[in-house]
Tab-separated table of C-alpha atoms and ligand atoms in Angstrom:
chain	number	residue	atom	x	y	z
M	1	MET	CA	12.699	56.133	-52.211
M	2	SER	CA	9.855	58.575	-52.654
M	3	GLU	CA	7.752	59.499	-49.726
M	4	ALA	CA	4.222	58.308	-49.140
M	5	VAL	CA	1.640	60.899	-50.172
M	6	LEU	CA	-1.452	59.168	-48.667
M	7	VAL	CA	-1.843	56.214	-46.364
M	8	TYR	CA	-4.628	53.730	-45.539
M	9	LEU	CA	-4.362	52.331	-42.078
M	10	ASN	CA	-6.837	49.877	-40.424
M	11	GLY	CA	-9.930	51.142	-42.370
M	12	ARG	CA	-8.947	55.058	-42.570
M	13	TYR	CA	-7.358	57.173	-45.190
M	14	LEU	CA	-4.871	59.353	-43.405
M	15	PRO	CA	-2.051	61.986	-44.214
M	16	PRO	CA	1.327	60.237	-43.597
M	17	GLU	CA	1.951	62.133	-40.437
M	18	GLN	CA	-1.198	60.941	-38.754
M	19	ALA	CA	-0.704	57.205	-39.712
M	20	LEU	CA	0.741	55.832	-36.589
M	21	VAL	CA	1.176	52.242	-35.361
M	22	SER	CA	1.656	50.856	-31.873
M	23	PHE	CA	5.248	50.193	-30.528
M	24	GLN	CA	3.743	46.656	-29.726
M	25	ASP	CA	2.987	45.953	-33.339
M	26	ARG	CA	4.347	42.506	-34.258
M	27	GLY	CA	5.540	43.926	-37.522
M	28	PHE	CA	7.775	46.185	-35.489
M	29	VAL	CA	8.832	43.710	-32.795
M	30	PHE	CA	9.130	40.379	-34.724
M	31	ALA	CA	8.795	41.328	-38.446
M	32	ASP	CA	5.636	39.179	-38.178
M	33	GLY	CA	4.105	40.231	-41.355
M	34	ILE	CA	3.939	40.280	-45.273
M	35	TYR	CA	3.943	42.879	-48.053
M	36	GLU	CA	3.616	43.659	-51.673
M	37	VAL	CA	4.884	46.458	-53.896
M	38	ILE	CA	2.706	47.279	-57.044
M	39	ARG	CA	3.659	49.574	-59.830
M	40	CYS	CA	1.153	51.874	-61.420
M	41	TYR	CA	1.504	53.001	-65.059
M	42	GLY	CA	-0.634	55.855	-66.387
M	43	GLY	CA	-2.807	55.526	-63.214
M	44	VAL	CA	-3.426	51.760	-63.555
M	45	PRO	CA	-2.018	49.319	-61.079
M	46	PHE	CA	-0.116	46.694	-63.119
M	47	ARG	CA	-1.122	43.177	-62.375
M	48	LEU	CA	-2.859	44.131	-59.130
M	49	GLN	CA	-4.705	40.878	-58.892
M	50	ALA	CA	-1.440	38.832	-59.095
M	51	HIS	CA	-0.088	40.884	-56.234
M	52	LEU	CA	-3.110	40.483	-54.159
M	53	ASN	CA	-3.109	36.672	-54.790
M	54	ARG	CA	0.562	36.502	-53.714
M	55	LEU	CA	-0.337	38.535	-50.655
M	56	ALA	CA	-2.877	35.794	-49.806
M	57	GLU	CA	-0.343	33.069	-50.380
M	58	SER	CA	2.076	34.624	-48.075
M	59	ALA	CA	-0.686	35.096	-45.466
M	60	ALA	CA	-1.505	31.418	-45.686
M	61	ALA	CA	2.131	30.488	-45.398
M	62	ILE	CA	2.489	32.348	-42.010
M	63	TRP	CA	-0.752	31.392	-40.703
M	64	LEU	CA	-2.451	34.903	-40.876
M	65	PRO	CA	-6.202	35.016	-41.641
M	66	PRO	CA	-6.866	35.620	-45.271
M	67	PRO	CA	-6.549	39.363	-46.127
M	68	PRO	CA	-9.616	41.136	-47.384
M	69	LEU	CA	-8.595	41.098	-50.996
M	70	GLU	CA	-11.711	42.826	-52.399
M	71	GLU	CA	-11.192	45.674	-49.754
M	72	LEU	CA	-7.520	45.860	-50.562
M	73	ASN	CA	-8.291	46.061	-54.340
M	74	GLU	CA	-10.613	48.843	-53.575
M	75	VAL	CA	-8.154	50.548	-51.336
M	76	CYS	CA	-5.454	50.520	-53.917
M	77	ARG	CA	-7.579	52.104	-56.594
M	78	THR	CA	-8.979	54.700	-54.040
M	79	LEU	CA	-5.355	55.673	-52.866
M	80	LEU	CA	-4.192	55.921	-56.420
M	81	ARG	CA	-7.158	58.011	-57.509
M	82	ARG	CA	-6.956	60.406	-54.484
M	83	SER	CA	-3.019	60.814	-55.023
M	84	GLY	CA	-3.677	62.067	-58.482
M	85	LEU	CA	-0.398	60.239	-59.431
M	86	ALA	CA	-0.154	58.409	-62.854
M	87	GLU	CA	3.382	56.861	-62.349
M	88	ALA	CA	3.128	55.486	-58.666
M	89	SER	CA	3.989	52.749	-56.439
M	90	LEU	CA	1.597	51.248	-54.003
M	91	TYR	CA	2.960	49.393	-50.858
M	92	LEU	CA	0.694	46.985	-48.918
M	93	GLN	CA	1.681	45.524	-45.503
M	94	VAL	CA	-0.238	43.160	-43.245
M	95	THR	CA	1.059	42.231	-39.776
M	96	ARG	CA	-0.353	39.925	-36.965
M	97	GLY	CA	-1.427	43.079	-35.047
M	98	ALA	CA	-0.353	44.782	-31.815
M	99	ALA	CA	-0.184	42.863	-28.515
M	100	PRO	CA	2.245	42.542	-25.551
M	101	ARG	CA	5.381	40.925	-26.665
M	102	GLN	CA	5.437	37.202	-26.470
M	103	HIS	CA	6.148	34.695	-29.470
M	104	LEU	CA	2.744	32.852	-29.382
M	105	PHE	CA	0.092	34.362	-31.649
M	106	PRO	CA	-2.030	36.687	-29.672
M	107	PRO	CA	-5.602	35.570	-29.463
M	108	GLY	CA	-8.466	37.854	-30.967
M	109	VAL	CA	-5.968	40.591	-32.097
M	110	PRO	CA	-6.898	42.044	-35.589
M	111	PRO	CA	-4.012	42.214	-38.224
M	112	THR	CA	-2.671	45.600	-38.958
M	113	LEU	CA	-3.486	46.570	-42.530
M	114	LEU	CA	-1.320	49.314	-44.197
M	115	ALA	CA	-1.435	50.583	-47.679
M	116	THR	CA	0.405	53.670	-49.041
M	117	VAL	CA	0.856	55.418	-52.492
M	118	GLN	CA	3.829	57.243	-53.449
M	119	PRO	CA	5.498	58.492	-56.713
M	120	ALA	CA	7.132	55.630	-58.603
M	121	ASP	CA	10.896	55.096	-57.641
M	122	VAL	CA	12.210	54.690	-61.058
M	123	PRO	CA	15.855	53.749	-61.728
M	124	PRO	CA	17.841	56.270	-63.536
M	125	PRO	CA	17.358	55.826	-67.373
M	126	ALA	CA	21.257	55.512	-67.936
M	127	THR	CA	21.189	52.396	-65.910
M	128	ARG	CA	18.998	50.520	-68.501
M	129	GLU	CA	21.178	51.826	-71.363
M	130	THR	CA	24.549	50.865	-70.109
M	131	GLY	CA	23.500	48.023	-67.726
M	132	VAL	CA	24.517	47.846	-64.091
M	133	ALA	CA	27.089	45.910	-61.940
M	134	ALA	CA	26.112	43.218	-59.609
M	135	VAL	CA	28.025	41.386	-57.041
M	136	THR	CA	27.515	37.936	-55.511
M	137	VAL	CA	26.756	37.152	-51.847
M	138	PRO	CA	25.935	34.104	-50.057
M	139	ASP	CA	22.257	33.471	-49.792
M	140	GLU	CA	21.848	33.413	-45.858
M	141	ARG	CA	18.057	33.825	-45.919
M	142	TRP	CA	15.582	31.331	-44.310
M	143	ASP	CA	14.115	28.450	-46.371
M	144	LEU	CA	10.655	30.080	-47.204
M	145	CYS	CA	11.826	32.656	-49.832
M	146	GLN	CA	8.562	32.243	-51.712
M	147	VAL	CA	6.828	34.281	-48.730
M	148	LYS	CA	7.066	38.036	-49.175
M	149	SER	CA	7.998	38.629	-45.469
M	150	ILE	CA	8.773	41.970	-44.051
M	151	GLY	CA	11.731	40.226	-42.409
M	152	LEU	CA	14.138	41.428	-44.998
M	153	LEU	CA	17.323	41.896	-43.006
M	154	ALA	CA	19.412	39.456	-45.089
M	155	ASN	CA	18.211	41.183	-48.220
M	156	VAL	CA	19.015	44.655	-46.804
M	157	LEU	CA	22.480	43.549	-45.674
M	158	ALA	CA	23.187	41.995	-49.286
M	159	LYS	CA	21.956	45.135	-50.869
M	160	GLU	CA	24.149	47.393	-48.719
M	161	LYS	CA	27.142	45.101	-49.394
M	162	ALA	CA	26.430	45.640	-53.142
M	163	ARG	CA	26.202	49.398	-52.632
M	164	ARG	CA	29.543	49.390	-50.791
M	165	ALA	CA	31.125	47.513	-53.597
M	166	GLY	CA	29.796	50.115	-56.043
M	167	ALA	CA	27.218	47.712	-57.425
M	168	TYR	CA	23.552	48.289	-58.065
M	169	GLU	CA	22.220	44.802	-57.061
M	170	ALA	CA	23.389	41.765	-54.913
M	171	VAL	CA	23.018	38.177	-56.534
M	172	PHE	CA	22.319	35.447	-53.911
M	173	VAL	CA	24.166	32.208	-54.238
M	174	ARG	CA	23.219	29.021	-52.144
M	175	ASP	CA	25.581	26.098	-52.309
M	176	GLY	CA	26.876	27.313	-55.512
M	177	VAL	CA	23.483	27.840	-57.072
M	178	VAL	CA	22.297	31.224	-58.367
M	179	THR	CA	18.856	31.949	-56.715
M	180	GLU	CA	17.927	35.454	-57.293
M	181	GLY	CA	18.770	39.088	-56.298
M	182	ALA	CA	18.347	41.021	-52.994
M	183	SER	CA	15.331	42.539	-54.283
M	184	SER	CA	14.854	41.014	-57.807
M	185	ASN	CA	14.669	37.852	-59.793
M	186	LEU	CA	17.485	36.762	-62.105
M	187	PHE	CA	17.522	35.724	-65.663
M	188	ALA	CA	20.611	34.469	-67.753
M	189	VAL	CA	21.057	33.793	-71.450
M	190	TRP	CA	23.388	31.236	-73.028
M	191	ASN	CA	23.314	30.840	-76.876
M	192	GLY	CA	19.998	32.669	-77.089
M	193	ARG	CA	18.310	30.323	-74.440
M	194	LEU	CA	16.856	32.116	-71.385
M	195	ARG	CA	17.136	30.425	-67.928
M	196	THR	CA	15.777	31.339	-64.517
M	197	HIS	CA	15.740	29.517	-61.137
M	198	PRO	CA	12.376	27.676	-60.762
M	199	ALA	CA	9.716	28.968	-58.326
M	200	GLY	CA	9.603	27.226	-55.016
M	201	ARG	CA	11.066	27.920	-51.540
M	202	ARG	CA	14.389	29.162	-52.830
M	203	ILE	CA	13.123	32.391	-54.496
M	204	LEU	CA	10.176	34.895	-54.521
M	205	ALA	CA	8.355	34.092	-57.803
M	206	GLY	CA	8.019	37.831	-59.021
M	207	VAL	CA	5.049	39.069	-60.913
M	208	THR	CA	7.523	40.688	-63.290
M	209	ARG	CA	9.253	37.436	-63.613
M	210	THR	CA	5.878	35.842	-64.762
M	211	ALA	CA	5.181	38.639	-67.136
M	212	ILE	CA	8.859	38.239	-68.596
M	213	LEU	CA	8.356	34.453	-68.944
M	214	GLU	CA	5.220	35.060	-70.822
M	215	THR	CA	6.974	37.624	-73.093
M	216	ALA	CA	9.710	35.207	-73.739
M	217	ARG	CA	7.426	32.340	-74.780
M	218	ALA	CA	5.354	34.672	-76.927
M	219	ALA	CA	8.517	35.834	-78.534
M	220	GLY	CA	9.401	32.168	-79.321
M	221	LEU	CA	12.517	32.109	-77.182
M	222	ALA	CA	13.689	28.879	-75.584
M	223	VAL	CA	12.975	29.311	-71.875
M	224	LEU	CA	14.112	27.106	-68.988
M	225	GLU	CA	13.058	27.331	-65.335
M	226	ASP	CA	16.114	25.423	-64.158
M	227	PRO	CA	18.737	26.021	-61.447
M	228	PHE	CA	22.220	27.186	-62.716
M	229	THR	CA	25.542	27.599	-60.982
M	230	LEU	CA	27.452	30.700	-60.307
M	231	GLU	CA	30.304	29.220	-62.546
M	232	GLU	CA	27.588	29.008	-65.458
M	233	LEU	CA	26.428	32.441	-64.802
M	234	ARG	CA	29.947	33.946	-65.153
M	235	GLN	CA	29.976	32.381	-68.693
M	236	ALA	CA	26.439	33.844	-69.644
M	237	ASP	CA	26.016	36.018	-72.707
M	238	GLU	CA	23.475	38.220	-70.692
M	239	ILE	CA	22.196	38.614	-67.299
M	240	ILE	CA	18.695	40.367	-66.687
M	241	MET	CA	17.309	41.132	-63.334
M	242	SER	CA	13.694	41.943	-62.828
M	243	SER	CA	11.282	43.504	-60.280
M	244	THR	CA	8.365	45.670	-59.912
M	245	VAL	CA	10.684	48.517	-59.205
M	246	MET	CA	13.539	47.661	-61.861
M	247	GLU	CA	11.279	46.267	-64.520
M	248	LEU	CA	14.102	44.575	-66.638
M	249	MET	CA	17.529	45.721	-65.739
M	250	PRO	CA	20.575	44.413	-67.657
M	251	VAL	CA	23.591	43.446	-65.642
M	252	THR	CA	26.752	43.946	-67.586
M	253	ARG	CA	29.367	43.248	-64.881
M	254	LEU	CA	29.354	40.657	-62.341
M	255	ASP	CA	31.909	40.713	-59.302
M	256	GLY	CA	33.882	43.208	-61.412
M	257	ALA	CA	34.218	41.202	-64.605
M	258	PRO	CA	32.354	41.775	-67.862
M	259	ILE	CA	29.291	39.628	-68.827
M	260	GLY	CA	29.238	38.808	-72.566
M	261	ALA	CA	30.057	42.051	-74.524
M	262	ALA	CA	29.385	44.003	-71.254
M	263	VAL	CA	26.508	45.946	-73.002
M	264	PRO	CA	22.697	45.106	-72.781
M	265	GLY	CA	22.038	42.416	-75.287
M	266	ALA	CA	19.532	41.428	-78.025
M	267	VAL	CA	17.492	39.156	-75.504
M	268	HIS	CA	17.130	42.054	-73.111
M	269	ARG	CA	15.941	44.172	-75.963
M	270	THR	CA	13.245	41.591	-76.953
M	271	LEU	CA	11.992	41.148	-73.523
M	272	ALA	CA	12.016	44.830	-72.681
M	273	ALA	CA	9.981	45.689	-75.682
M	274	GLY	CA	7.640	42.726	-74.857
M	275	PHE	CA	7.311	43.941	-71.272
M	276	ALA	CA	6.558	47.588	-72.448
M	277	ALA	CA	3.832	46.204	-74.812
M	278	LEU	CA	2.222	44.384	-71.751
M	279	VAL	CA	2.282	47.651	-69.816
M	280	GLU	CA	0.668	49.532	-72.787
M	281	GLU	CA	-1.960	46.921	-73.104
M	282	ALA	CA	-2.621	47.098	-69.190
M	283	ILE	CA	-3.105	50.926	-69.541
M	284	ARG	CA	-5.284	50.640	-72.539
M	285	ALA	CA	-7.486	48.024	-70.646
M	286	GLY	CA	-7.472	50.133	-67.502
M	287	ARG	CA	-6.462	47.072	-65.469
T	1	PDD	N1	11.039	43.156	-54.288
T	1	PDD	N2	12.742	38.613	-55.292
T	1	PDD	C1	12.995	39.424	-54.203
T	1	PDD	C2	13.734	38.830	-52.946
T	1	PDD	C3	12.221	40.594	-54.204
T	1	PDD	O1	12.249	41.311	-53.067
T	1	PDD	C4	11.344	40.987	-55.269
T	1	PDD	C5	10.718	42.356	-55.313
T	1	PDD	C6	11.518	40.115	-56.301
T	1	PDD	C7	10.678	40.488	-57.588
T	1	PDD	O2	9.404	40.436	-57.407
T	1	PDD	P1	8.264	41.494	-58.295
T	1	PDD	O3	8.617	41.281	-59.623
T	1	PDD	O4	6.924	40.721	-57.939
T	1	PDD	O5	8.457	42.815	-57.938
T	1	PDD	C8	12.058	39.055	-56.423
T	1	PDD	C9	10.041	44.384	-54.175
T	1	PDD	C10	9.925	45.145	-55.376
T	1	PDD	C11	10.655	45.187	-52.981
T	1	PDD	O6	10.871	44.510	-51.883
T	1	PDD	O7	10.830	46.349	-52.876
């Protein structure tokens, strides 16, 4: 991960070494907070409004006051401009503020508002050309996966499990049903038909996932938002994972076994081209 080059913390723009948070911050003590990661292409934050809207939904789900979306929009653009970066990642985090440790919400404490900008963390190009390996892990997360919570311990453990197995990503499986990746959504293709787990409490409905669904429908592909089992997934012709960081990532091996022809497939090519066109359009439009 690249290092932050500039930070906004509670109303002030600061160099990273001066951006300090209290040891009593509830983000630190309870993971009592939410976040977003936004990719910027050619100096333009991609689908910023969708990320801000999801931040507001996450805030509402954990009973945080609505975050100041207009201010955050301005903060993102200012950080990006001041960083001078074209290919960048923005990180936003809101916590329930700093207060002596007790579970109950502290009355009258302002949320901690953090935003950072750093060079984009881009997967090695070879991964997209050859595809990556993934391993399945039990989905041991809580039941509000639609909330982009900073409480990511289950995701962190899953990702580390994948790394130790020589894989790039972990695939969560709950009661035999494939939900999503440790930090990504998952699509699979059978006979040219694209399927992904429906939005709801079992997955984080990714901004990239939405863009891919739009691309797929525009390309005339058959698309289903319908759960599928691990047994079905093992028989897929293609698996594609998606996130702000990965964009689209073909998975060519699952738990050590080849998927389809074990090379990135035709549907991946179509969707990746469609996604690249959306990015180009966003850069041209400046938003
Ligand atoms: N993660 N599902 C999970 C569990 C995720 O953590 C992410 C993204 C996604 C994809 O969402 P989007 O397309 O909006 O990035 C799905 C970010 C990138 C992260 O935690 O770094």
